[in-house]
XYZ file of C-alpha atoms in Angstrom:
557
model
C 43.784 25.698 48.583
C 39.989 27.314 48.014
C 39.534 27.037 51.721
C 42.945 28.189 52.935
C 42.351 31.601 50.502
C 38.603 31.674 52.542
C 40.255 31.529 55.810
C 40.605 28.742 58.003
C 40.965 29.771 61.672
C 43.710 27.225 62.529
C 46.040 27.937 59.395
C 45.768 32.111 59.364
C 46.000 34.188 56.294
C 47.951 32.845 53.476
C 48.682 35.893 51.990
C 47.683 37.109 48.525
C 46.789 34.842 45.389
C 49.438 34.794 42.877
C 46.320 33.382 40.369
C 42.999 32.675 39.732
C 41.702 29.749 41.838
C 39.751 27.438 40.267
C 36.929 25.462 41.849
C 35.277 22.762 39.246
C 32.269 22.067 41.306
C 30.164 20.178 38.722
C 31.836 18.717 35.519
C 28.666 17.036 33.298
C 30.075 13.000 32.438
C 29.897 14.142 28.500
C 31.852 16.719 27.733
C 32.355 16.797 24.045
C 34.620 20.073 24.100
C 36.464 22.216 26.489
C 36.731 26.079 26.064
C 39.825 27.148 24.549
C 42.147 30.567 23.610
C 40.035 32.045 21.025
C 36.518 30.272 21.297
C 33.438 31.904 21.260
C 31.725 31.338 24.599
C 28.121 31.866 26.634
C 27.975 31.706 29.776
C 25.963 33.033 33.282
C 27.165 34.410 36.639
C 27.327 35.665 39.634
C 29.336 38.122 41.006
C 30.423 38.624 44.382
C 32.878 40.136 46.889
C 34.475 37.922 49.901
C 31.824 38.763 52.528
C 28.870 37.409 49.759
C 27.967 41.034 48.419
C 26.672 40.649 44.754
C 28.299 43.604 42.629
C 27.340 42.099 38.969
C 25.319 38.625 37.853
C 23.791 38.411 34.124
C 20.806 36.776 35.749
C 19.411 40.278 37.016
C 20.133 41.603 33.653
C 18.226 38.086 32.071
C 20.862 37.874 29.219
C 23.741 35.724 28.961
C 27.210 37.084 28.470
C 28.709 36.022 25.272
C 32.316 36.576 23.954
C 35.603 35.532 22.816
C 37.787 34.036 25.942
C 41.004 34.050 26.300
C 42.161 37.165 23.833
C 42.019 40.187 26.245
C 38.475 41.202 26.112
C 37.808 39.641 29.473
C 39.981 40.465 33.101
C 42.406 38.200 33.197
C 41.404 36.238 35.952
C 37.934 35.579 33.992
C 39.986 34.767 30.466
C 41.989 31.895 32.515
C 38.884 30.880 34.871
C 36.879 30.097 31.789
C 39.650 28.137 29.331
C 39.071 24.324 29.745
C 35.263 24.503 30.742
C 32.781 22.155 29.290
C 29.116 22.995 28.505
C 27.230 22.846 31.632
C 30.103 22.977 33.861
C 30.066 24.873 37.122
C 32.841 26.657 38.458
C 33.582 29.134 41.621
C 36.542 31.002 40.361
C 38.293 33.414 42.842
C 40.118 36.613 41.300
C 42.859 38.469 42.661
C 42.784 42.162 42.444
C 45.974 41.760 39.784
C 43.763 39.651 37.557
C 40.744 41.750 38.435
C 40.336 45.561 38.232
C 43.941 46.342 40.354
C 44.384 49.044 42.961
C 42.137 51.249 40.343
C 38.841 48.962 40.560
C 35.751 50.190 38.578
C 34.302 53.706 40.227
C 30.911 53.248 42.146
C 31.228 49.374 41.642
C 34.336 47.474 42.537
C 36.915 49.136 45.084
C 40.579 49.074 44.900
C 42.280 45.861 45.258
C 39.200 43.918 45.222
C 39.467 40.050 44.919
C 36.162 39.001 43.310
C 34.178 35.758 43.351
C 32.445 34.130 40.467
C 30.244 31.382 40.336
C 29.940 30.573 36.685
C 28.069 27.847 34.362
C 29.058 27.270 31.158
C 26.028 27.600 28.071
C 27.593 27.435 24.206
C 31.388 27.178 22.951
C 31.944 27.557 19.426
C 34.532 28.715 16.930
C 34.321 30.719 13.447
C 35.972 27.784 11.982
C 33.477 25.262 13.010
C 31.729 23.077 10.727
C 28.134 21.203 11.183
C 28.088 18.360 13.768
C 25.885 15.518 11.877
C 25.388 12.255 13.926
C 22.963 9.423 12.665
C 21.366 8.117 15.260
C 19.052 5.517 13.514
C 19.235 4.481 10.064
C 16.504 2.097 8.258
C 17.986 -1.047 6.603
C 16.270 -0.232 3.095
C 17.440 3.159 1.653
C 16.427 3.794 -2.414
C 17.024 7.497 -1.575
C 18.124 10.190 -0.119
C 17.310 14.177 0.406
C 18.341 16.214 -2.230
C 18.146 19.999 -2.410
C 14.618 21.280 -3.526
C 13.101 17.906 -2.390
C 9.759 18.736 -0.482
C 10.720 17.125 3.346
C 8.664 16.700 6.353
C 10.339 16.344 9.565
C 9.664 15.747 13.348
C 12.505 17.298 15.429
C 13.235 18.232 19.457
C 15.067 21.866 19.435
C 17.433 22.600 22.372
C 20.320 25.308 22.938
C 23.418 23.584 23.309
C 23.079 22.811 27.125
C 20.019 21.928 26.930
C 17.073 23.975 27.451
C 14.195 23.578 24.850
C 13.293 25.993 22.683
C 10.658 24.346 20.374
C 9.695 20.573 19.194
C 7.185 19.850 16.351
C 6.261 16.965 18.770
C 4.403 19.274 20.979
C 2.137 21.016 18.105
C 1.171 17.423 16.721
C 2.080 17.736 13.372
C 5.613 17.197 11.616
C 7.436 20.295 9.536
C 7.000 20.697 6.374
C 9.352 22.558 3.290
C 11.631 22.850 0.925
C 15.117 22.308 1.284
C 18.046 24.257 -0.379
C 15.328 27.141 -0.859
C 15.943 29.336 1.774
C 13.073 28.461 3.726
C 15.021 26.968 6.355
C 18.705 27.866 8.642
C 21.331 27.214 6.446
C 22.349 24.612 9.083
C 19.170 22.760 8.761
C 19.532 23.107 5.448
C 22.541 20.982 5.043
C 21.727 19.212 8.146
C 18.958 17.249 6.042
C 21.061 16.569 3.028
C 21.560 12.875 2.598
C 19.470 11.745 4.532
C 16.790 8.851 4.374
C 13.599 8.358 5.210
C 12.764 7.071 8.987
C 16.144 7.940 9.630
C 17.126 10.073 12.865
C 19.850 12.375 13.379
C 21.194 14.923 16.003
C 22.384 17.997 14.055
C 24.850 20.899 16.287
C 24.337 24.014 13.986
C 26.792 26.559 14.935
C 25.131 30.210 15.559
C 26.554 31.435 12.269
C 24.559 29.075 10.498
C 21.518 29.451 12.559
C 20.566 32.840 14.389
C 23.461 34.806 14.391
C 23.816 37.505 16.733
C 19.958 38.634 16.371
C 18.696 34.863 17.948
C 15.596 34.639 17.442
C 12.904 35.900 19.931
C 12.831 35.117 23.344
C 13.636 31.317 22.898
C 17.227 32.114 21.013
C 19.512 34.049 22.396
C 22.016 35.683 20.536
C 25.490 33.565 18.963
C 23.442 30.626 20.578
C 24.485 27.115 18.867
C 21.451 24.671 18.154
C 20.780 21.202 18.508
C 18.401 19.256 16.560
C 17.406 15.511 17.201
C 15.680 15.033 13.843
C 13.134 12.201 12.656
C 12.546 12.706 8.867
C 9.487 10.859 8.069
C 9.339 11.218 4.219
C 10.186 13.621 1.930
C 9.788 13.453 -2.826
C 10.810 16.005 -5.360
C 8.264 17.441 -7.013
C 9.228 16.819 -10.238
C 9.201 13.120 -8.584
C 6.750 10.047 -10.815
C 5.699 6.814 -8.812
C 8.372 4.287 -8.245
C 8.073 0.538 -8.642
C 9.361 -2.197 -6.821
C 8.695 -5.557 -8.526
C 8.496 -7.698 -5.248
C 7.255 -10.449 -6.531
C 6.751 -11.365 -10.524
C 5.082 -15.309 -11.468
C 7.276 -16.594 -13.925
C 4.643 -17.287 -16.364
C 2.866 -13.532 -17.256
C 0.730 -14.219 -20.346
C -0.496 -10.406 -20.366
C -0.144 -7.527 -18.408
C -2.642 -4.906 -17.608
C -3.275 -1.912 -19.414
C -5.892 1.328 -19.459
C -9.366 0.307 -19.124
C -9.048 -3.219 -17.414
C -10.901 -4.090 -14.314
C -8.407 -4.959 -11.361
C -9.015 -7.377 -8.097
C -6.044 -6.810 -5.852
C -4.941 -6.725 -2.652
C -3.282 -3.939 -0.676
C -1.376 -2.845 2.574
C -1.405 1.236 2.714
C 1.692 3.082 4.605
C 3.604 6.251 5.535
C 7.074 6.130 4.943
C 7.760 5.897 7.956
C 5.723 2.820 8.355
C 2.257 4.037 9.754
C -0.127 1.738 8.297
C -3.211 4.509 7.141
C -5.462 1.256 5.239
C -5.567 -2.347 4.622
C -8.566 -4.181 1.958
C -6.759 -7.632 4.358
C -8.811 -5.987 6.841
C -12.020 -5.699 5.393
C -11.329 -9.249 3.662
C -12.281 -7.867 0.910
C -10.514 -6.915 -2.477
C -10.350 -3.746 -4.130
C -11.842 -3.434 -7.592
C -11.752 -0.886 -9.948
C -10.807 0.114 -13.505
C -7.137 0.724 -13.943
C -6.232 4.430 -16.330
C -9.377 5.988 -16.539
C -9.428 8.454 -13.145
C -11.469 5.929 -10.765
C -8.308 5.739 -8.505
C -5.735 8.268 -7.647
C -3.227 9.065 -10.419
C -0.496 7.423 -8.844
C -2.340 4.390 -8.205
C -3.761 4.840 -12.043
C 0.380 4.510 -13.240
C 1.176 1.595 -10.579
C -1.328 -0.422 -11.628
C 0.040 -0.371 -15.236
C 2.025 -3.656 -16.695
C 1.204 -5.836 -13.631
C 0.728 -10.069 -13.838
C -2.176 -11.596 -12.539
C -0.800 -12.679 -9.225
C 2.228 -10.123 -8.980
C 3.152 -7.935 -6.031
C 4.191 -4.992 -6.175
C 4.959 -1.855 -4.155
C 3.884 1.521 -4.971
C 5.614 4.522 -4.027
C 3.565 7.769 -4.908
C 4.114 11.231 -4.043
C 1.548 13.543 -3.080
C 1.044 15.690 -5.871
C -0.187 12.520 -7.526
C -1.730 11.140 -4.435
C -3.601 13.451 -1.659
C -1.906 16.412 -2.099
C -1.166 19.289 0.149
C -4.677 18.447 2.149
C -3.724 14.748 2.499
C -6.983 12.494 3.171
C -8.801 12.280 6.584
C -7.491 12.091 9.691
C -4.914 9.038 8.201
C -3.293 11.141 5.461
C -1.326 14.279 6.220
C -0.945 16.746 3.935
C 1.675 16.315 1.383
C 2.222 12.601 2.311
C 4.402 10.255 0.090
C 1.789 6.890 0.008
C 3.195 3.027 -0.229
C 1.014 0.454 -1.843
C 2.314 -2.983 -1.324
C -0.109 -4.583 -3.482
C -0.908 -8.567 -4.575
C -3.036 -8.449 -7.960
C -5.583 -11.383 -7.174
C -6.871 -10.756 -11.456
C -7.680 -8.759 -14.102
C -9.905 -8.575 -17.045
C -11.573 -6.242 -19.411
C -14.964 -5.836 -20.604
C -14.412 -7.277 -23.739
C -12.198 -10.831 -23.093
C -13.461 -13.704 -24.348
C -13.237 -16.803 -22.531
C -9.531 -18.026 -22.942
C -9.003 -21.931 -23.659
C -5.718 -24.197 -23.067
C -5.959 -27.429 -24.751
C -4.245 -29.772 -22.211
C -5.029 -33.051 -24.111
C -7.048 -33.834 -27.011
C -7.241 -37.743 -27.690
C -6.241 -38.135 -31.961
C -8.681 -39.292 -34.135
C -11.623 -36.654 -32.719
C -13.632 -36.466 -35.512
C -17.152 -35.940 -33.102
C -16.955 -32.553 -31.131
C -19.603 -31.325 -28.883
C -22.035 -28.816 -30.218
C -24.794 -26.486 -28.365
C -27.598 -28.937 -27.627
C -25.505 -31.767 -26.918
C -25.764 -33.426 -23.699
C -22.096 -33.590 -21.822
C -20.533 -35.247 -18.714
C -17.747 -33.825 -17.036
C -15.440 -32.883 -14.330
C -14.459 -30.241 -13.501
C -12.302 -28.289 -10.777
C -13.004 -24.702 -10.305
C -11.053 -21.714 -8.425
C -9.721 -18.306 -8.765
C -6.441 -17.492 -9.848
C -4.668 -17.005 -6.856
C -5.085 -20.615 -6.493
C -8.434 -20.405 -3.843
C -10.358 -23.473 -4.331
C -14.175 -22.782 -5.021
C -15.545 -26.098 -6.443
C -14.978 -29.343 -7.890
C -17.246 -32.144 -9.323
C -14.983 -34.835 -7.843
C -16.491 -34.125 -4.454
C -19.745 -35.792 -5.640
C -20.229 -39.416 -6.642
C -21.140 -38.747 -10.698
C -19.531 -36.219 -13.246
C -21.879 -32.911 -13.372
C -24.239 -33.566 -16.753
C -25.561 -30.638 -18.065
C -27.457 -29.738 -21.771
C -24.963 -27.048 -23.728
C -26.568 -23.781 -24.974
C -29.257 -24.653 -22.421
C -28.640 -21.749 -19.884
C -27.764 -24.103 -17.077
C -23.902 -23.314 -16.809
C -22.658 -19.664 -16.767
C -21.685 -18.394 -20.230
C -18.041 -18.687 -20.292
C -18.280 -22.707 -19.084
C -20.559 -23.199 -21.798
C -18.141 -21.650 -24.616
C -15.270 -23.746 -22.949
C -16.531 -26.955 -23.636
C -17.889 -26.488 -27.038
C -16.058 -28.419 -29.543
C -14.625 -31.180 -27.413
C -14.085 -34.514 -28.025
C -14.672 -36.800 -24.978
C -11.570 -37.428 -23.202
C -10.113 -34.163 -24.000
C -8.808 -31.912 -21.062
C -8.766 -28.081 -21.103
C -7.987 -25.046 -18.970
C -10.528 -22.408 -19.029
C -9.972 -18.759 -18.003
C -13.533 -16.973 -17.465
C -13.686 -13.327 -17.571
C -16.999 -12.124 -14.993
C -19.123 -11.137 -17.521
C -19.142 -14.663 -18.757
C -19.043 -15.869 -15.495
C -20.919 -14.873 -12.868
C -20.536 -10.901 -13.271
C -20.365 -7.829 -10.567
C -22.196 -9.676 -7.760
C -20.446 -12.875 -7.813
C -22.343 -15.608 -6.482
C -22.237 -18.264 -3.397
C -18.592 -18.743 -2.700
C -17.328 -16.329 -6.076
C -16.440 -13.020 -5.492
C -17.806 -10.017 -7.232
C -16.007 -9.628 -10.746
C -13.683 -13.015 -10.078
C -12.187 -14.434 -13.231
C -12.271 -17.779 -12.581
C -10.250 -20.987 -13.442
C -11.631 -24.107 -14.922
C -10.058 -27.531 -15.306
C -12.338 -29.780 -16.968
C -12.551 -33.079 -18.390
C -14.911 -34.359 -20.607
C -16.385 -37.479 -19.768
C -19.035 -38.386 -22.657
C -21.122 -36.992 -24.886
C -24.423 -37.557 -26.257
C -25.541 -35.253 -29.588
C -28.751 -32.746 -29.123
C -31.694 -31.856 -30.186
C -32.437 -28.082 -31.713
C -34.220 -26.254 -28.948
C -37.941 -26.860 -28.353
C -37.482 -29.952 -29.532
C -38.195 -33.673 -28.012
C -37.465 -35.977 -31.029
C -35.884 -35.265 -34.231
C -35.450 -37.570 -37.342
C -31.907 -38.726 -38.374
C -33.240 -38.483 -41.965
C -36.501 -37.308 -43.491
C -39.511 -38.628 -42.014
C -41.575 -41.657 -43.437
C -44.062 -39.952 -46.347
C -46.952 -42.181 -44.463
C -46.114 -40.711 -40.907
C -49.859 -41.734 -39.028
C -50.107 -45.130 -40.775
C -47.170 -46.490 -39.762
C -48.118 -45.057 -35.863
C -51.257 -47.013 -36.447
C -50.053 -50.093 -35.446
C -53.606 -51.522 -35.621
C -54.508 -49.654 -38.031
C -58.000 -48.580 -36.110
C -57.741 -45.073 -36.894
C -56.137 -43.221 -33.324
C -52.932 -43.856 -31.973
C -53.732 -44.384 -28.321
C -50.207 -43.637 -26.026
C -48.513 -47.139 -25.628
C -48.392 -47.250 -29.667
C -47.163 -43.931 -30.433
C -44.356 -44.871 -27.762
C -43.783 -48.681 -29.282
C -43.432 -46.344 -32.673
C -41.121 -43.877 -31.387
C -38.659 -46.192 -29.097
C -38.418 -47.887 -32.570
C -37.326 -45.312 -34.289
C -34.237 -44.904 -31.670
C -33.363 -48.285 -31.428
C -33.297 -48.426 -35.598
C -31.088 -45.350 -35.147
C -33.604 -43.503 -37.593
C -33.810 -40.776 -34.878
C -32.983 -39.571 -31.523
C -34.792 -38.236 -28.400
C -33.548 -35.298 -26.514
C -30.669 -36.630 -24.356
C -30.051 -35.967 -20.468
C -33.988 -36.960 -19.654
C -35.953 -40.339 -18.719
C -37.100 -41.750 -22.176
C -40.190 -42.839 -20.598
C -41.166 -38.797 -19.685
C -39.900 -37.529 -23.317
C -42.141 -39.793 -25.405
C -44.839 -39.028 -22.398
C -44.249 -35.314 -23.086
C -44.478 -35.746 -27.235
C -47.746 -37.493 -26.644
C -49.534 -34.862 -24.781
C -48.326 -32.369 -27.535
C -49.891 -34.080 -30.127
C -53.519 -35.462 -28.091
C -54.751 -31.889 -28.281
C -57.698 -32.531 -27.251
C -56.725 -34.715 -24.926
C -58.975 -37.944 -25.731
C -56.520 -40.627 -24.864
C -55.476 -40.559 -28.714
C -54.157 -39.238 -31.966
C -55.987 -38.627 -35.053
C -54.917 -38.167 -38.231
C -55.468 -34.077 -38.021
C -53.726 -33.676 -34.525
C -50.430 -35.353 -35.837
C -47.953 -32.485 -37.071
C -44.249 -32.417 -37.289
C -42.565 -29.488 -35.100
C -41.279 -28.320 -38.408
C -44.279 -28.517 -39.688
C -45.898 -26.200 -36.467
C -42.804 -23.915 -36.568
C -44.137 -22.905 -40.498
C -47.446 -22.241 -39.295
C -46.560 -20.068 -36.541
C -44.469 -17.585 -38.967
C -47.140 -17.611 -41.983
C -49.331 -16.239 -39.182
C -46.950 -13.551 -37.897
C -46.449 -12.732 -41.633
């Protein structure tokens, strides 16, 4: 038909159209919509005559047209050439001079009985009774919440008109967008647009231009009655009125206590975005982090999560900005006005002032004999912290570890643990760092570890006070040096003060100091009492420690 109206030389002249001939040169595969009576359209041309003479096109003028279509405001070829068109369709439309400007034609312009020739694309359809096109796109599988008016939302998004062409993207200035929504501060397409939705999730929002720009636009980028689409990533968003939320992940069953304000926390943490982006990790540093919980070391919101938590529990920590980094956000990691996650294992917890806690696991009946400070002790023992880490056990060595209580060779808390045992009795012990081995930790223990002791004790042996070697069961004999004079010559030499002494252990009369070789103890005694160091005792040199002890504070006095 298009070419017979052009003229093809076999066929001759056809005669005049009757109606607008339509040529739908380029239809786009998605057309969502199709112009119809009474739709509010944008569109560009080009006008011309039959012999390719341009008399009108809105590209000189650089402004699209934009109107109602099919209601009379248009020629009438133009109001039926347009209905049916899809956004970024292409049409040649040829107008008869009935359907055109007639045998009167437009003075200066258009003659008489002109057919015209347009070559139009469609822009933007829309109608005054349109409502907001929301599609989700993407949609995490976890969703606690979702945007509320006056939550505080920031937001990448691509902006096109509605065929297409860009006209701004948050991508391209490297940071997301930022507000309030349901204050104003935003189209009141955009507005509702963001209602509902969740964080991470993405939508494509078609705002309608009298819910956008209007008939103003905006700028050079907007034209006037343009529709808007939005392909929007919302990346997090919290209320200000918002507090930290908890997720109990994962709670031991058994929780003795729970911190509070002023305890000193070991734990463990992963550090995202909402939307994922991890920002900091203590996994990879290895290391734990360790601070006072309540008292302002940490950031407020980190301050509340850390509240109520087991030893061993993980938990996440959602925290809004204004109790996090605020509006300046942290670094180059944390934007501004950020929501924070903490998903966060507690390794322990202590404060300053815990004493050592003790589980009895067994204790054998009939323990009348407990061990005291002094008393020499054999035991096993497993040690680790209380996420279950291993640190050190006796059963990796051939013998029980044999130490001297209240002798400063175990750490504090070990030492209070196994006071008062009776041998055979088993025990858990729970040492706090300051009774164990405090800020800096030691070979294999963390800094500020509470750690976990199972121990056993093997046998016990009863002490002697400190600074003592030998000490009578009862009081000593009134005629001390003649009974050491076993020849009664007048100086104990060494092998009859130690004939005297192992005597006095094997008539249970009194006791050396345990854990040592006899042989060096009775050794030792002997050179404390040969002052002068002759080879022997006399009768002035011999003195009971008591005895010394009584001296020593007379002379202070």
């Amino acid at each position: 038909l298009l070419l017979g109206i052009l003229g093809a030389p076999a066929l001759g002249d056809p005669g005049p159209l009757e109606d607008v001939v339509i040529d739908r040169y380029y239809i786009p595969k998605i057309c969502l919509r199709e112009a119809q009576m009474g739709d509010f359209i944008r569109y560009h041309y080009n006008g011309t005559f039959k012999d390719g003479k341009k008399f009108d096109s809105s590209y000189d003028r650089g402004a699209t047209v934009a109107g109602v279509v099919g209601v009379g405001r248009l020629i009438t070829g133009m109001d039926r050439g347009l209905q049916g068109m899809c956004v970024n369709e292409r049409r040649h439309l040829i107008v008869p001079p009935h359907l055109g400007y007639g045998s009167i034609g437009v003075a200066g312009l258009i003659p008489p009985d002109a057919t015209l020739y347009f070559d139009v694309v469609m822009l933007d359809i829309w109608n005054k009774n349109d409502k907001l096109q929301i599609t989700t796109l993407s949609k995490p599988e976890r969703c606690n919440r979702t945007v509320e008016n006056s939550d505080f939302v920031r937001y990448h998004y691509n902006g096109t008109l509605l065929d297409g062409t860009p006209f701004d993207s948050s991508y391209s200035k490297g940071s997301t967008y930022d507000t309030y929504v349901g204050s104003g501060w935003l189209i009141k397409g955009m507005d509702q647009g963001l209602l509902g939705m969740c964080a991470g999730e993405k939508r494509s929002i078609i705002i309608p231009p009298f819910l956008a720009y209007g008939e103003k636009g905006y700028g050079t980028v907007i034209p006037p009655q343009a529709s808007l689409v939005f392909s929007v990533l919302l990346v997090d968003f919290h209320n200000p009125k918002d507090g930290v939320f908890l997720e109990h992940l994962e709670v031991p069953e058994s929780c003795k206590r729970r911190a509070v304000t002023g305890d000193f926390v070991r734990y463990h943490y992963n550090g995202t975005l909402m939307d994922g982006t991890l920002f900091d990790s203590s996994y990879s540093r290895n290391q734990t982090y360790n601070t006072y919980i309540g008292k302002g070391y940490i950031i407020p919101g980190m301050d509340q999560g850390l509240q109520g938590v087991c030893m061993g529990e993980q938990r996440r920590v959602v925290i809004p900005p204004h109790l996090a980094y605020g509006e300046n956000g942290a670094g180059d990691k944390i934007p501004g006005s950020a929501v924070l996650i903490f998903d966060v294992h507690v390794v322990d917890f202590h404060n300053p002032a815990d004493p050592v806690e003790i589980e009895t696991v067994f204790r054998p009946e009939g323990c009348n004999v407990t061990t005291r400070n002094r008393d020499f002790v054999r035991y096993h023992y497993n040690c680790s912290l209380l996420d279950g880490t291993r640190l050190f056990s006796s059963h990796d060595y051939e013998k029980p570890q044999e130490v001297t209580l209240g002798a400063n060779k175990v750490i504090e808390g070990l030492n209070s643990g196994l006071l008062d045992m009776c041998a055979g009795e088993r025990r858990v012990l729970i040492v706090p760092p300051h009774l164990g081995h405090g800020e800096s930790g030691a070979r294999g223990v963390p800094g500020s570890a509470v750690l976990r002791f199972e121990v056993e004790l093997i046998s016990m042996e009863e002490g002697v006070p400190e600074g003592y070697l030998f000490i009578w069961h009862g009081e000593p004999p009134a005629s001390l040096y003649e009974q050491m004079d076993l020849n009664k010559d007048g100086g104990i030499p060494a092998d009859e003060f130690s004939t005297f002494i192992k005597t006095q252990v094997a008539e249970g009369k009194g006791r050396l100091m345990p854990s040592s070789d006899p042989e060096k103890v009775i050794a030792d005694m002997f050179q404390n009492q040969d002052r002068n160091q002759d080879g022997k005792i006399t009768p002035d040199e011999l003195k009971l420690k008591s005895d010394e002890d009584q001296e020593k504070i007379h002379e202070e006095l």
